[in-house]
Coordinates of C-alpha atoms in Angstrom, one line a residue:
M1 CA 0.0 0.0 0.0
D2 CA 1.2 3.5 -0.7
Y3 CA 0.4 5.9 2.1
K4 CA 0.2 9.4 0.9
A5 CA 1.0 12.0 3.6
T6 CA -2.5 13.1 4.6
I7 CA -2.4 16.3 6.6
M8 CA -5.8 16.7 8.3
T9 CA -6.5 20.2 7.0
T10 CA -10.2 19.6 6.8
P11 CA -12.4 18.8 9.8
S12 CA -12.6 15.0 10.5
T13 CA -15.0 12.9 12.4
L14 CA -13.9 10.6 15.2
V15 CA -15.1 7.1 14.7
S16 CA -15.0 4.4 17.4
L17 CA -14.1 0.9 16.2
R18 CA -13.9 -2.5 18.0
I19 CA -11.3 -4.9 16.7
T20 CA -9.6 -8.0 18.0
E21 CA -6.1 -8.0 19.5
D22 CA -4.9 -9.8 16.4
E23 CA -6.3 -7.1 14.1
M24 CA -4.7 -4.5 16.4
A25 CA -1.4 -6.2 16.1
L26 CA -1.7 -6.3 12.3
L27 CA -2.5 -2.6 12.3
D28 CA 0.5 -1.8 14.5
S29 CA 2.7 -3.8 12.2
R30 CA 1.8 -1.5 9.4
V31 CA 2.7 1.7 11.3
G32 CA 6.0 3.1 10.0
L33 CA 5.7 1.3 6.7
D34 CA 5.0 3.2 3.4
G35 CA 4.7 6.6 5.2
A36 CA 2.1 5.6 7.8
R37 CA 2.9 7.5 11.0
N38 CA 0.2 6.0 13.3
R39 CA -2.8 3.7 13.4
S40 CA -5.1 6.4 12.1
D41 CA -3.0 6.6 8.9
V42 CA -3.1 2.9 8.5
I43 CA -6.9 2.8 9.0
R44 CA -7.6 5.8 6.7
Q45 CA -5.5 4.2 3.9
A46 CA -7.2 0.9 4.4
I47 CA -10.7 2.5 4.2
R48 CA -9.6 4.7 1.2
S49 CA -8.2 1.6 -0.6
F50 CA -11.3 -0.4 0.1
L51 CA -13.6 2.4 -1.2
E52 CA -11.4 3.0 -4.3
E53 CA -11.4 -0.7 -5.1
Q54 CA -15.1 -1.0 -5.3
P55 CA -16.6 -1.8 -8.7
L56 CA -17.9 1.2 -10.7
L57 CA -21.2 -0.6 -11.4
P58 CA -23.2 -3.0 -9.2
D59 CA -22.8 -6.0 -11.5
M60 CA -19.1 -5.6 -11.8
D61 CA -16.4 -7.3 -9.8
K62 CA -12.8 -6.1 -9.0
V63 CA -9.8 -8.4 -9.1
T64 CA -6.7 -7.7 -6.9
I65 CA -3.5 -9.1 -8.2
P66 CA -0.4 -9.3 -6.1
V67 CA 2.7 -8.2 -8.1
G68 CA 6.4 -8.5 -7.2
K69 CA 9.1 -5.8 -7.5
S70 CA 10.1 -6.7 -11.1
T71 CA 6.5 -6.6 -12.4
K72 CA 5.8 -3.4 -10.4
K73 CA 8.8 -1.7 -12.0
R74 CA 7.8 -2.9 -15.5
L75 CA 4.3 -1.6 -15.0
G76 CA 5.7 1.7 -13.8
D77 CA 7.9 1.9 -16.9
L78 CA 4.9 1.0 -19.1
Y79 CA 2.9 3.8 -17.6
E80 CA 5.8 6.3 -17.9
I81 CA 6.6 5.4 -21.5
H82 CA 3.1 4.6 -22.9
G83 CA 0.6 6.1 -20.4
V84 CA -0.9 2.6 -19.8
S85 CA -2.0 2.2 -16.2
P86 CA -1.6 -1.1 -14.4
E87 CA -5.4 -1.5 -14.4
Q88 CA -5.5 -1.0 -18.2
A89 CA -2.7 -3.5 -18.7
A90 CA -4.4 -6.1 -16.4
S91 CA -7.7 -5.6 -18.1
Q92 CA -6.2 -6.0 -21.6
G93 CA -4.3 -9.1 -20.4
L94 CA -7.5 -10.6 -19.1
Q95 CA -9.4 -9.8 -22.3
D96 CA -6.6 -11.4 -24.4
Y97 CA -6.6 -14.5 -22.1
V98 CA -10.4 -15.0 -22.3
R99 CA -10.3 -14.4 -26.1
R100 CA -7.5 -17.0 -26.5
L101 CA -9.4 -19.6 -24.4
I102 CA -12.6 -19.0 -26.5
L103 CA -10.6 -19.5 -29.7
E104 CA -8.9 -22.7 -28.3
E105 CA -12.3 -24.1 -27.3
A106 CA -13.8 -23.3 -30.7
E107 CA -10.8 -25.1 -32.3
L108 CA -11.3 -28.1 -30.1
N109 CA -15.0 -28.2 -30.8
N110 CA -14.2 -28.1 -34.6
L111 CA -11.7 -30.9 -34.2
L112 CA -14.3 -33.0 -32.3
A113 CA -17.0 -32.2 -34.9
D114 CA -14.7 -33.2 -37.7
G115 CA -13.8 -36.4 -35.9
V116 CA -17.5 -37.3 -35.5
A117 CA -18.2 -36.5 -39.1
I118 CA -15.3 -38.8 -40.2
A119 CA -16.4 -41.6 -37.9
R120 CA -19.9 -41.3 -39.3
S121 CA -18.8 -41.4 -42.9
N122 CA -16.6 -44.5 -42.1
T123 CA -19.5 -46.3 -40.4
E124 CA -21.1 -48.9 -42.7
R125 CA -24.9 -48.7 -43.1
R126 CA -26.8 -51.9 -42.5
K127 CA -29.6 -52.7 -44.9
E128 CA -32.2 -53.2 -42.2
F129 CA -31.7 -49.6 -41.1
T130 CA -32.0 -48.0 -44.5
E131 CA -35.1 -47.6 -46.6

């Protein structure tokens, strides 16, 4: 997660939250990472991230993909050079993947249909079943 320094220049509302000790330990483990100065920073970023990751339309889903350093750097380079965001690249990759699977399935169906047609043509007809 990238924590952007959020200076509370606008009025904020205090919210009370009950969480388990394990969740508190996980929160505390994020303090000091990626610019988070305190628990509030971690919670604000988690809420912001959750809200930003919600689908644009009710029937849509979002997919989260963990990426390593190398892929993250390449995606950054792709954005810098071509203006293609990681989301656009992932969406294009998924579309290409689905398209390829559909084509492979169609090819397999054609092969099976051809095999059935050949098997039928090689089958001898018996006189009692023909008129």
